[in-house]
Amino acid sequence: MDQDSHEQYAHFLLQSRVDTRLLEFSDAAGLRMVSIIDVLSDGLSSVYTFYDPDRAGNSFGTFNVLWQIAQCRALGLPYLYLGYWISDTPKMSYKTHFKPIEGLIDGEWRNLHDSD
């Protein structure tokens, strides 16, 4: 999203026909992470997450997934959709640490297996 215009960004995050929520996570020092999720009838969908770049290495992505899992359980929702995953992108690798993991491939949900 680094090269997107303001309009593209706003369209991606703000124009939705579902229940979209912007969640802020902070501590005594201030805002640390923002997570945008969609609340669906069968689960939560992780749309976009960003965090304080000065606090890199603090596993904000992992914390966010664990928080969303807890929210799914509290709301009685059976699924958490982690959003797009590109296997060659290191910033997305944390998603593979959560099992079971499935991917929508050719219109069908399939189990994804680690290649390592």
Short mmCIF file of C-alpha atoms in Angstrom, two decimals:
data_model
loop_
_atom_site.label_atom_id
_atom_site.label_comp_id
_atom_site.label_asym_id
_atom_site.label_seq_id
_atom_site.Cartn_x
_atom_site.Cartn_y
_atom_site.Cartn_z
CA MET A 1 0.00 0.00 0.00
CA ASP A 2 3.06 2.26 0.02
CA GLN A 3 2.28 3.69 -3.43
CA ASP A 4 -1.49 4.04 -3.10
CA SER A 5 -3.21 7.41 -3.26
CA HIS A 6 -5.32 8.78 -0.41
CA GLU A 7 -8.46 7.86 -2.38
CA GLN A 8 -7.32 4.26 -2.92
CA TYR A 9 -6.49 3.93 0.77
CA ALA A 10 -9.85 5.36 1.84
CA HIS A 11 -11.74 3.13 -0.59
CA PHE A 12 -9.89 0.02 0.62
CA LEU A 13 -10.42 0.66 4.32
CA LEU A 14 -13.44 2.88 4.68
CA GLN A 15 -15.97 1.90 2.02
CA SER A 16 -17.35 -1.43 3.09
CA ARG A 17 -20.78 -3.02 3.18
CA VAL A 18 -19.92 -5.06 6.26
CA ASP A 19 -19.42 -4.18 9.94
CA THR A 20 -15.86 -2.81 9.83
CA ARG A 21 -14.16 -1.83 13.09
CA LEU A 22 -10.97 0.07 13.74
CA LEU A 23 -9.30 -1.11 16.95
CA GLU A 24 -6.55 0.81 18.72
CA PHE A 25 -4.09 -0.86 21.07
CA SER A 26 -2.10 1.38 23.37
CA ASP A 27 -0.08 1.32 26.55
CA ALA A 28 1.06 4.00 28.99
CA ALA A 29 3.44 5.38 26.35
CA GLY A 30 0.72 5.80 23.71
CA LEU A 31 -0.71 4.18 20.60
CA ARG A 32 1.15 1.02 19.56
CA MET A 33 -1.00 -0.76 16.97
CA VAL A 34 -4.16 -0.31 14.93
CA SER A 35 -6.13 -3.24 13.57
CA ILE A 36 -8.99 -3.04 11.12
CA ILE A 37 -11.35 -6.02 11.16
CA ASP A 38 -14.62 -6.96 9.53
CA VAL A 39 -17.23 -8.66 11.71
CA LEU A 40 -18.97 -11.33 9.64
CA SER A 41 -21.79 -13.73 10.46
CA ASP A 42 -19.37 -16.67 10.82
CA GLY A 43 -16.18 -15.01 12.01
CA LEU A 44 -13.82 -12.07 12.06
CA SER A 45 -11.80 -11.05 9.03
CA SER A 46 -8.46 -9.34 9.55
CA VAL A 47 -8.33 -6.51 6.99
CA TYR A 48 -5.21 -4.54 7.83
CA THR A 49 -2.90 -4.00 10.78
CA PHE A 50 -0.19 -1.44 11.32
CA TYR A 51 1.96 -0.61 14.30
CA ASP A 52 4.60 1.71 15.71
CA PRO A 53 7.69 1.12 13.53
CA ASP A 54 9.95 2.12 16.42
CA ARG A 55 8.73 -0.96 18.28
CA ALA A 56 9.53 -3.51 15.57
CA GLY A 57 10.29 -6.99 16.84
CA ASN A 58 7.55 -6.95 19.47
CA SER A 59 5.39 -9.52 17.63
CA PHE A 60 2.43 -7.18 17.15
CA GLY A 61 1.08 -9.37 14.33
CA THR A 62 1.09 -12.44 16.55
CA PHE A 63 -0.49 -10.52 19.43
CA ASN A 64 -3.19 -9.26 17.07
CA VAL A 65 -4.06 -12.78 15.84
CA LEU A 66 -4.22 -14.10 19.42
CA TRP A 67 -6.49 -11.19 20.39
CA GLN A 68 -8.75 -11.89 17.40
CA ILE A 69 -8.91 -15.62 18.27
CA ALA A 70 -10.02 -14.66 21.78
CA GLN A 71 -12.66 -12.33 20.31
CA CYS A 72 -13.99 -15.09 18.03
CA ARG A 73 -14.33 -17.37 21.04
CA ALA A 74 -16.01 -14.69 23.15
CA LEU A 75 -18.49 -13.94 20.35
CA GLY A 76 -19.10 -17.62 19.53
CA LEU A 77 -17.73 -17.21 16.00
CA PRO A 78 -16.17 -20.34 14.44
CA TYR A 79 -13.71 -18.69 12.03
CA LEU A 80 -10.92 -16.15 11.90
CA TYR A 81 -9.92 -15.09 8.41
CA LEU A 82 -6.33 -13.83 8.45
CA GLY A 83 -6.60 -12.16 5.06
CA TYR A 84 -4.17 -12.31 2.19
CA TRP A 85 -1.03 -14.37 2.60
CA ILE A 86 1.92 -14.27 0.24
CA SER A 87 4.28 -17.14 1.05
CA ASP A 88 7.39 -15.29 -0.16
CA THR A 89 6.72 -12.24 2.01
CA PRO A 90 8.53 -12.47 5.38
CA LYS A 91 6.23 -9.85 6.97
CA MET A 92 3.31 -12.29 6.51
CA SER A 93 5.06 -15.42 7.76
CA TYR A 94 3.59 -15.12 11.28
CA LYS A 95 0.22 -16.23 9.84
CA THR A 96 1.55 -19.75 9.21
CA HIS A 97 2.22 -20.27 12.93
CA PHE A 98 -1.50 -20.68 13.60
CA LYS A 99 -3.02 -24.09 13.01
CA PRO A 100 -5.14 -25.36 11.46
CA ILE A 101 -4.67 -23.05 8.50
CA GLU A 102 -6.64 -23.14 5.29
CA GLY A 103 -6.46 -21.18 2.06
CA LEU A 104 -9.09 -20.41 -0.53
CA ILE A 105 -7.64 -21.97 -3.68
CA ASP A 106 -9.62 -22.03 -6.91
CA GLY A 107 -12.80 -21.26 -4.96
CA GLU A 108 -12.33 -24.11 -2.48
CA TRP A 109 -11.05 -24.03 1.12
CA ARG A 110 -8.04 -26.35 1.42
CA ASN A 111 -5.65 -27.23 4.21
CA LEU A 112 -2.26 -25.57 3.78
CA HIS A 113 0.76 -27.59 4.75
CA ASP A 114 4.13 -26.19 5.73
CA SER A 115 6.83 -26.83 3.21
CA ASP A 116 9.52 -26.81 5.92
#
